[in-house]
Amino acid sequence: MDAVKKAVAEAVDRVADDLEALSRHIHDHPELAFEEVRAAGWLAEFLDAHGLVVERGVAGVETAFRATIETGPSPTIAILCEYDALPGIGHACGHNVIAAAGAGAGAALAAVRDRLPQGRIQVIGTPAEERGGGKGRLIQGGVFKDVDCAMMIHGFDRTLLHSDLLGIVRATFEYTGRASHASADPWAGINALDACIQTFNAVSMLRQQMRPDCRIHGIIGSGGAAPNIIPEYASATFYVRAPRIDAMWELYTRVVACAEGAARAAGVTLKMTQHDDVYEPFKRNQALLDVFAANMRAVGLAEGPPCGDRLASSDIGNVSQVVPTIHPWIQVAPEGTAIHTREFALAAVTPLARAGLLAGAKAMAMTALDLLADPSRVKAVKAEFAAAQGRR
Ligand SMILES: [Zn+2]
Ligand SMILES: [Zn+2]
């Protein structure tokens, strides 16, 4: 097996310049959620050229794809790519590196096809991570139905094998009252903005009773038309985040109660819209992390300092709830460079990012090899997943 691993690493090195070019190409043409037509096209072309069987537009999502290498019926190991950008600041989350690393892992495994143990490798293109939750649509479309293990690397300012991801549920509250002259006839009005502000006050009080690993944050979308009119309409959007699904829905119910109570107090009607892009918390799988960790070390990646309470969310959380999944962070930017900044966007095409891309591609390809070579590993990963199912 070690000889095959070595061959896989060499295969990544052989296409290193192409992968860097692919990464830069995606970086220089940022596309937003569900609009990643060019990025998905370039990735699919690259994988097709390296001999994978490519399906485009899987699960009815135009910018999703699946590229397969098949040497037997099972197990199926998925390597995920993201490639959407952020409005205004482009590839400030470095998804260009994720995309090229996933494509590189696929190409390297295809290069050793004749020596692959039985199984299936799928490089899956998953659009719309930053908003919209593309992975949720792919799950609903059955894309992960036959997948045994999934992995993806994400760029960061340090290398970390694992970091928890919070689940997130979003809601918009719309309050409708009655307009009136704010000086001549204020008593004739019903103040929708009061209800909106009261919701924020109630949520602020709720925060004291909240676990420190939960987050609630909101904005006012509409707060009235003019100061001399009692606002007849106001709206707010809140994000509610928690590290476990049950805790997330429990906290969400309490935020909804804050809005309902505020609406009642102000005498307005409340319309509540829960957004359908729920991001679930990340479910950790140590057995799968252990396989990756050994390969991470083998390609020379060392873990950086832990991140403490800096907690984000991703739709890979949804994948982790249906199949065993890992989401290691690989350094592509100098330590202290925060994601979603212009500095991170610049870092995502530097030599450091190239090094992270290649190391990430190798570690993922080698992990896939380990899983194909030893079915007992896949069994252990799935047993841990099943045991954790009841207490997620
Ligand atoms: Zn991001
Ligand atoms: Zn990201």
Short mmCIF file of C-alpha atoms and ligand atoms in Angstrom, two decimals:
data_model
loop_
_atom_site.label_atom_id
_atom_site.label_comp_id
_atom_site.label_asym_id
_atom_site.label_seq_id
_atom_site.Cartn_x
_atom_site.Cartn_y
_atom_site.Cartn_z
CA MET A 1 0.00 0.00 0.00
CA ASP A 2 2.81 2.39 0.81
CA ALA A 3 4.01 2.17 -2.78
CA VAL A 4 0.55 3.15 -4.03
CA LYS A 5 0.43 6.05 -1.57
CA LYS A 6 3.77 7.24 -2.84
CA ALA A 7 2.49 6.99 -6.40
CA VAL A 8 -0.59 9.02 -5.46
CA ALA A 9 1.53 11.77 -3.90
CA GLU A 10 3.74 11.83 -7.00
CA ALA A 11 0.64 12.04 -9.19
CA VAL A 12 -0.46 15.17 -7.29
CA ASP A 13 2.99 16.70 -7.77
CA ARG A 14 2.86 15.98 -11.51
CA VAL A 15 -0.33 18.04 -11.89
CA ALA A 16 0.68 20.67 -9.29
CA ASP A 17 0.99 23.50 -11.82
CA ASP A 18 -2.36 22.61 -13.39
CA LEU A 19 -4.02 22.55 -9.97
CA GLU A 20 -2.57 25.92 -9.05
CA ALA A 21 -3.75 27.32 -12.38
CA LEU A 22 -7.24 25.88 -11.79
CA SER A 23 -7.31 27.38 -8.31
CA ARG A 24 -6.23 30.79 -9.61
CA HIS A 25 -8.70 30.66 -12.49
CA ILE A 26 -11.61 30.05 -10.10
CA HIS A 27 -10.21 32.71 -7.74
CA ASP A 28 -10.00 35.31 -10.50
CA HIS A 29 -13.58 34.65 -11.68
CA PRO A 30 -15.59 34.66 -8.44
CA GLU A 31 -19.15 33.35 -8.78
CA LEU A 32 -21.84 33.49 -6.10
CA ALA A 33 -24.01 30.67 -4.74
CA PHE A 34 -25.73 28.55 -7.42
CA GLU A 35 -24.14 30.73 -10.13
CA GLU A 36 -20.80 28.86 -10.23
CA VAL A 37 -21.26 27.83 -13.85
CA ARG A 38 -17.68 28.46 -14.95
CA ALA A 39 -16.02 26.98 -11.83
CA ALA A 40 -18.14 23.82 -12.01
CA GLY A 41 -17.41 23.58 -15.75
CA TRP A 42 -13.62 23.90 -15.32
CA LEU A 43 -13.55 21.34 -12.52
CA ALA A 44 -15.70 18.88 -14.48
CA GLU A 45 -13.46 19.32 -17.56
CA PHE A 46 -10.33 18.73 -15.49
CA LEU A 47 -11.72 15.56 -13.90
CA ASP A 48 -13.02 14.31 -17.24
CA ALA A 49 -9.59 14.87 -18.79
CA HIS A 50 -8.06 12.76 -16.01
CA GLY A 51 -10.37 9.87 -16.77
CA LEU A 52 -13.13 10.17 -14.18
CA VAL A 53 -16.73 9.62 -15.30
CA VAL A 54 -18.36 13.00 -14.86
CA GLU A 55 -22.07 13.72 -14.34
CA ARG A 56 -23.06 17.39 -14.43
CA GLY A 57 -26.07 19.00 -12.78
CA VAL A 58 -26.64 16.17 -10.29
CA ALA A 59 -29.77 16.27 -8.07
CA GLY A 60 -31.20 18.93 -10.37
CA VAL A 61 -28.62 21.48 -9.19
CA GLU A 62 -27.05 22.97 -12.32
CA THR A 63 -23.67 23.80 -10.76
CA ALA A 64 -23.26 20.51 -8.89
CA PHE A 65 -21.32 17.58 -10.36
CA ARG A 66 -20.10 14.10 -9.51
CA ALA A 67 -16.95 12.50 -10.93
CA THR A 68 -16.50 8.79 -10.30
CA ILE A 69 -13.72 6.21 -10.39
CA GLU A 70 -15.15 2.73 -9.96
CA THR A 71 -13.20 -0.46 -9.30
CA GLY A 72 -15.93 -2.32 -7.43
CA PRO A 73 -19.32 -1.92 -5.76
CA SER A 74 -18.19 -0.66 -2.33
CA PRO A 75 -17.13 1.17 -0.24
CA THR A 76 -17.91 4.59 -1.68
CA ILE A 77 -15.63 7.39 -0.55
CA ALA A 78 -16.65 10.97 -1.35
CA ILE A 79 -14.23 13.88 -1.71
CA LEU A 80 -16.10 17.19 -1.72
CA CYS A 81 -15.37 20.45 -3.53
CA GLU A 82 -16.76 23.91 -2.79
CA TYR A 83 -16.28 26.78 -5.26
CA ASP A 84 -18.69 29.60 -4.45
CA ALA A 85 -17.43 33.10 -3.64
CA LEU A 86 -18.61 35.92 -1.39
CA PRO A 87 -20.40 39.06 -2.59
CA GLY A 88 -18.00 41.98 -2.97
CA ILE A 89 -14.87 40.30 -1.59
CA GLY A 90 -14.56 37.32 -3.97
CA HIS A 91 -12.77 34.19 -2.79
CA ALA A 92 -12.26 35.45 0.76
CA CYS A 93 -13.13 31.98 2.08
CA GLY A 94 -10.60 30.31 -0.23
CA HIS A 95 -13.06 27.93 -1.87
CA ASN A 96 -10.83 27.99 -4.96
CA VAL A 97 -8.30 25.98 -2.90
CA ILE A 98 -10.96 23.51 -1.71
CA ALA A 99 -12.06 22.96 -5.32
CA ALA A 100 -8.56 22.40 -6.70
CA ALA A 101 -7.56 20.13 -3.79
CA GLY A 102 -10.60 17.91 -4.34
CA ALA A 103 -9.98 17.78 -8.09
CA GLY A 104 -6.30 17.02 -7.45
CA ALA A 105 -7.14 14.13 -5.13
CA GLY A 106 -9.50 12.72 -7.77
CA ALA A 107 -6.94 13.03 -10.57
CA ALA A 108 -4.22 11.40 -8.43
CA LEU A 109 -6.44 8.44 -7.56
CA ALA A 110 -7.39 8.07 -11.23
CA ALA A 111 -3.67 7.94 -12.07
CA VAL A 112 -3.29 4.77 -9.95
CA ARG A 113 -6.63 3.25 -11.00
CA ASP A 114 -5.03 -0.09 -11.91
CA ARG A 115 -3.66 -0.47 -8.39
CA LEU A 116 -6.76 0.73 -6.49
CA PRO A 117 -8.47 -1.75 -4.18
CA GLN A 118 -12.16 -2.42 -4.84
CA GLY A 119 -14.51 0.47 -4.34
CA ARG A 120 -15.68 3.79 -5.63
CA ILE A 121 -14.22 7.27 -5.38
CA GLN A 122 -16.57 10.18 -6.01
CA VAL A 123 -15.42 13.77 -6.31
CA ILE A 124 -18.61 15.70 -5.62
CA GLY A 125 -18.99 19.35 -6.57
CA THR A 126 -21.15 21.05 -3.95
CA PRO A 127 -22.26 24.60 -4.80
CA ALA A 128 -23.56 27.37 -2.57
CA GLU A 129 -21.90 26.92 0.81
CA GLU A 130 -21.83 30.61 1.69
CA ARG A 131 -25.58 30.92 1.34
CA GLY A 132 -28.36 28.71 0.08
CA GLY A 133 -27.01 25.41 1.43
CA GLY A 134 -26.24 23.48 -1.75
CA LYS A 135 -25.27 20.36 0.17
CA GLY A 136 -28.73 20.15 1.70
CA ARG A 137 -30.21 19.97 -1.82
CA LEU A 138 -27.74 17.27 -2.81
CA ILE A 139 -28.64 15.24 0.29
CA GLN A 140 -32.34 15.57 -0.56
CA GLY A 141 -31.54 14.55 -4.12
CA GLY A 142 -29.98 11.30 -2.89
CA VAL A 143 -26.38 12.13 -3.81
CA PHE A 144 -25.05 10.84 -0.45
CA LYS A 145 -27.33 7.79 -0.30
CA ASP A 146 -24.57 5.29 -1.15
CA VAL A 147 -21.65 7.23 0.30
CA ASP A 148 -19.85 5.50 3.20
CA CYS A 149 -17.42 8.28 4.17
CA ALA A 150 -17.03 11.90 3.07
CA MET A 151 -14.20 14.38 3.40
CA MET A 152 -13.31 17.91 2.42
CA ILE A 153 -10.49 20.26 3.37
CA HIS A 154 -10.99 23.98 3.99
CA GLY A 155 -8.33 26.67 3.90
CA PHE A 156 -7.59 28.57 7.09
CA ASP A 157 -4.86 30.58 8.81
CA ARG A 158 -3.57 27.41 10.48
CA THR A 159 -3.87 23.66 10.12
CA LEU A 160 -6.43 22.00 12.39
CA LEU A 161 -7.61 18.43 12.15
CA HIS A 162 -11.04 19.31 13.45
CA SER A 163 -13.08 22.24 14.68
CA ASP A 164 -16.71 22.09 15.74
CA LEU A 165 -19.24 23.80 13.47
CA LEU A 166 -22.46 25.25 14.82
CA GLY A 167 -25.83 24.46 13.34
CA ILE A 168 -27.74 27.48 12.14
CA VAL A 169 -31.42 28.20 11.59
CA ARG A 170 -32.56 31.53 10.20
CA ALA A 171 -35.87 33.37 10.52
CA THR A 172 -37.37 36.63 9.35
CA PHE A 173 -40.00 38.32 11.51
CA GLU A 174 -42.38 40.82 9.92
CA TYR A 175 -44.52 43.05 12.14
CA THR A 176 -47.55 44.88 10.82
CA GLY A 177 -49.31 47.63 12.79
CA ARG A 178 -51.05 50.83 11.72
CA ALA A 179 -49.60 54.14 10.53
CA SER A 180 -50.59 57.46 12.00
CA HIS A 181 -49.16 60.95 12.47
CA ALA A 182 -46.44 60.52 15.10
CA SER A 183 -47.17 63.91 16.72
CA ALA A 184 -50.80 64.76 15.96
CA ASP A 185 -52.32 61.29 16.43
CA PRO A 186 -49.72 58.90 17.85
CA TRP A 187 -52.42 57.10 19.87
CA ALA A 188 -54.15 56.18 16.63
CA GLY A 189 -51.13 54.19 15.45
CA ILE A 190 -49.90 50.67 16.20
CA ASN A 191 -46.11 50.74 16.27
CA ALA A 192 -44.52 47.87 14.35
CA LEU A 193 -41.00 49.09 15.16
CA ASP A 194 -41.74 48.82 18.89
CA ALA A 195 -42.42 45.13 18.45
CA CYS A 196 -39.23 44.75 16.46
CA ILE A 197 -37.10 46.52 19.09
CA GLN A 198 -38.83 44.60 21.87
CA THR A 199 -37.84 41.36 20.12
CA PHE A 200 -34.18 42.44 20.26
CA ASN A 201 -34.55 43.34 23.97
CA ALA A 202 -36.14 39.99 24.79
CA VAL A 203 -33.44 38.12 22.84
CA SER A 204 -30.77 40.10 24.72
CA MET A 205 -32.28 38.94 28.00
CA LEU A 206 -32.47 35.37 26.73
CA ARG A 207 -28.72 35.54 26.05
CA GLN A 208 -27.97 35.36 29.78
CA GLN A 209 -29.62 31.96 29.96
CA MET A 210 -27.85 30.72 26.86
CA ARG A 211 -24.91 28.28 26.71
CA PRO A 212 -21.69 30.07 25.75
CA ASP A 213 -21.30 27.93 22.62
CA CYS A 214 -24.60 29.20 21.17
CA ARG A 215 -25.02 32.40 19.15
CA ILE A 216 -27.97 34.64 18.30
CA HIS A 217 -27.50 37.64 16.03
CA GLY A 218 -29.97 39.74 14.09
CA ILE A 219 -30.49 42.84 12.01
CA ILE A 220 -33.44 45.13 11.39
CA GLY A 221 -34.39 44.95 7.73
CA SER A 222 -37.05 47.61 7.84
CA GLY A 223 -37.73 50.05 10.67
CA GLY A 224 -40.32 52.46 9.33
CA ALA A 225 -40.66 55.06 6.59
CA ALA A 226 -40.17 58.41 8.36
CA PRO A 227 -39.90 59.63 11.98
CA ASN A 228 -43.20 61.52 11.69
CA ILE A 229 -45.12 58.35 10.82
CA ILE A 230 -45.78 55.65 13.41
CA PRO A 231 -44.15 52.67 11.64
CA GLU A 232 -46.83 50.41 10.20
CA TYR A 233 -44.30 47.80 9.11
CA ALA A 234 -40.98 46.57 10.50
CA SER A 235 -38.90 43.47 9.96
CA ALA A 236 -35.91 41.68 11.47
CA THR A 237 -33.85 38.66 10.50
CA PHE A 238 -32.17 36.48 13.12
CA TYR A 239 -29.64 33.67 12.94
CA VAL A 240 -29.72 31.14 15.78
CA ARG A 241 -26.69 28.85 16.17
CA ALA A 242 -25.95 25.93 18.48
CA PRO A 243 -23.54 22.98 18.56
CA ARG A 244 -26.24 20.28 18.66
CA ILE A 245 -29.44 19.85 16.67
CA ASP A 246 -31.73 19.55 19.69
CA ALA A 247 -30.16 22.61 21.35
CA MET A 248 -30.46 24.55 18.09
CA TRP A 249 -34.22 23.93 17.74
CA GLU A 250 -34.82 24.55 21.44
CA LEU A 251 -33.07 27.92 21.29
CA TYR A 252 -34.85 28.76 18.05
CA THR A 253 -38.23 28.09 19.71
CA ARG A 254 -37.30 30.55 22.46
CA VAL A 255 -36.32 33.24 19.93
CA VAL A 256 -39.65 32.76 18.18
CA ALA A 257 -41.36 33.18 21.57
CA CYS A 258 -39.48 36.48 22.02
CA ALA A 259 -40.91 37.73 18.71
CA GLU A 260 -44.41 36.47 19.52
CA GLY A 261 -44.38 38.09 22.97
CA ALA A 262 -43.11 41.36 21.53
CA ALA A 263 -45.79 41.34 18.83
CA ARG A 264 -48.48 40.70 21.41
CA ALA A 265 -47.19 43.48 23.68
CA ALA A 266 -47.18 46.01 20.85
CA GLY A 267 -50.50 44.79 19.43
CA VAL A 268 -49.15 44.08 15.96
CA THR A 269 -49.54 41.02 13.77
CA LEU A 270 -46.50 38.86 13.28
CA LYS A 271 -45.54 36.93 10.17
CA MET A 272 -42.70 34.54 10.70
CA THR A 273 -40.71 32.93 7.88
CA GLN A 274 -38.21 30.23 8.71
CA HIS A 275 -35.61 30.10 5.93
CA ASP A 276 -35.28 26.66 4.42
CA ASP A 277 -31.45 26.62 4.35
CA VAL A 278 -30.86 25.10 7.77
CA TYR A 279 -27.17 24.28 8.40
CA GLU A 280 -26.84 21.42 10.85
CA PRO A 281 -24.08 21.18 13.48
CA PHE A 282 -20.99 19.15 12.60
CA LYS A 283 -20.97 15.59 13.88
CA ARG A 284 -17.41 14.59 14.66
CA ASN A 285 -16.07 11.18 13.64
CA GLN A 286 -12.82 10.38 15.44
CA ALA A 287 -12.15 7.10 13.62
CA LEU A 288 -12.17 8.91 10.27
CA LEU A 289 -10.15 11.81 11.69
CA ASP A 290 -7.51 9.33 12.87
CA VAL A 291 -7.05 7.94 9.35
CA PHE A 292 -6.67 11.47 7.96
CA ALA A 293 -4.37 12.57 10.80
CA ALA A 294 -1.80 9.90 9.97
CA ASN A 295 -1.78 10.96 6.32
CA MET A 296 -1.67 14.63 7.27
CA ARG A 297 1.53 13.94 9.20
CA ALA A 298 2.89 11.87 6.33
CA VAL A 299 2.59 14.83 3.95
CA GLY A 300 4.27 17.15 6.45
CA LEU A 301 1.29 19.05 7.82
CA ALA A 302 1.45 19.93 11.53
CA GLU A 303 -1.46 21.22 13.57
CA GLY A 304 -1.42 24.89 14.59
CA PRO A 305 -2.69 26.40 17.85
CA PRO A 306 -6.36 25.63 18.66
CA CYS A 307 -9.01 28.22 17.88
CA GLY A 308 -10.93 28.23 21.14
CA ASP A 309 -14.39 29.72 20.90
CA ARG A 310 -14.18 31.02 17.32
CA LEU A 311 -17.11 29.04 15.95
CA ALA A 312 -18.60 29.14 12.46
CA SER A 313 -21.17 27.12 10.48
CA SER A 314 -21.23 25.28 7.16
CA ASP A 315 -23.60 23.10 5.20
CA ILE A 316 -21.02 20.32 5.50
CA GLY A 317 -22.65 19.92 8.92
CA ASN A 318 -25.71 18.53 7.09
CA VAL A 319 -23.52 15.98 5.31
CA SER A 320 -21.89 14.98 8.64
CA GLN A 321 -25.35 14.16 10.02
CA VAL A 322 -26.11 11.65 7.25
CA VAL A 323 -22.69 10.06 6.58
CA PRO A 324 -19.43 10.00 8.54
CA THR A 325 -17.59 13.16 7.47
CA ILE A 326 -14.40 15.07 8.21
CA HIS A 327 -13.61 18.72 7.46
CA PRO A 328 -9.95 19.38 8.35
CA TRP A 329 -8.63 22.92 8.07
CA ILE A 330 -5.40 23.39 6.14
CA GLN A 331 -3.20 26.45 6.42
CA VAL A 332 -3.30 28.58 3.26
CA ALA A 333 -2.78 32.00 4.88
CA PRO A 334 -0.42 33.47 7.51
CA GLU A 335 -1.60 32.92 11.09
CA GLY A 336 -3.93 35.72 12.17
CA THR A 337 -5.49 36.18 8.71
CA ALA A 338 -9.24 35.88 9.28
CA ILE A 339 -11.49 34.23 6.69
CA HIS A 340 -14.05 36.44 4.91
CA THR A 341 -11.54 39.29 4.67
CA ARG A 342 -9.85 40.83 1.62
CA GLU A 343 -6.51 39.73 3.12
CA PHE A 344 -7.64 36.10 3.08
CA ALA A 345 -8.77 36.45 -0.55
CA LEU A 346 -5.27 37.67 -1.48
CA ALA A 347 -3.64 34.86 0.53
CA ALA A 348 -5.69 32.19 -1.28
CA VAL A 349 -3.43 32.39 -4.36
CA THR A 350 0.01 32.67 -2.71
CA PRO A 351 2.74 29.97 -2.56
CA LEU A 352 1.48 29.12 0.95
CA ALA A 353 -1.97 28.40 -0.53
CA ARG A 354 -0.38 26.26 -3.25
CA ALA A 355 1.43 24.25 -0.59
CA GLY A 356 -1.81 23.79 1.38
CA LEU A 357 -3.70 22.81 -1.78
CA LEU A 358 -1.16 20.10 -2.71
CA ALA A 359 -0.80 18.74 0.83
CA GLY A 360 -4.59 18.68 1.22
CA ALA A 361 -5.04 16.84 -2.09
CA LYS A 362 -2.42 14.25 -1.11
CA ALA A 363 -3.80 13.70 2.39
CA MET A 364 -7.35 13.22 1.06
CA ALA A 365 -6.25 10.84 -1.71
CA MET A 366 -4.17 8.81 0.74
CA THR A 367 -7.05 8.68 3.22
CA ALA A 368 -9.34 7.40 0.47
CA LEU A 369 -6.74 4.73 -0.34
CA ASP A 370 -6.55 3.63 3.31
CA LEU A 371 -10.33 3.28 3.43
CA LEU A 372 -10.53 1.27 0.22
CA ALA A 373 -7.63 -0.95 1.28
CA ASP A 374 -8.98 -1.89 4.69
CA PRO A 375 -12.77 -2.47 4.97
CA SER A 376 -12.41 -2.80 8.77
CA ARG A 377 -11.55 0.91 8.92
CA VAL A 378 -14.77 1.83 7.12
CA LYS A 379 -16.63 -0.51 9.47
CA ALA A 380 -15.14 1.21 12.53
CA VAL A 381 -15.98 4.65 11.13
CA LYS A 382 -19.58 3.62 10.48
CA ALA A 383 -19.92 1.95 13.89
CA GLU A 384 -18.83 5.17 15.61
CA PHE A 385 -21.29 7.15 13.47
CA ALA A 386 -24.17 4.81 14.34
CA ALA A 387 -23.31 4.85 18.06
CA ALA A 388 -23.29 8.65 18.08
CA GLN A 389 -26.62 8.83 16.24
CA GLY A 390 -28.72 8.69 19.38
CA ARG A 391 -26.87 11.45 21.18
CA ARG A 392 -26.29 14.04 18.50
ZN ZN B 1 -17.08 31.19 4.22
ZN ZN B 2 -15.77 28.48 3.40
#
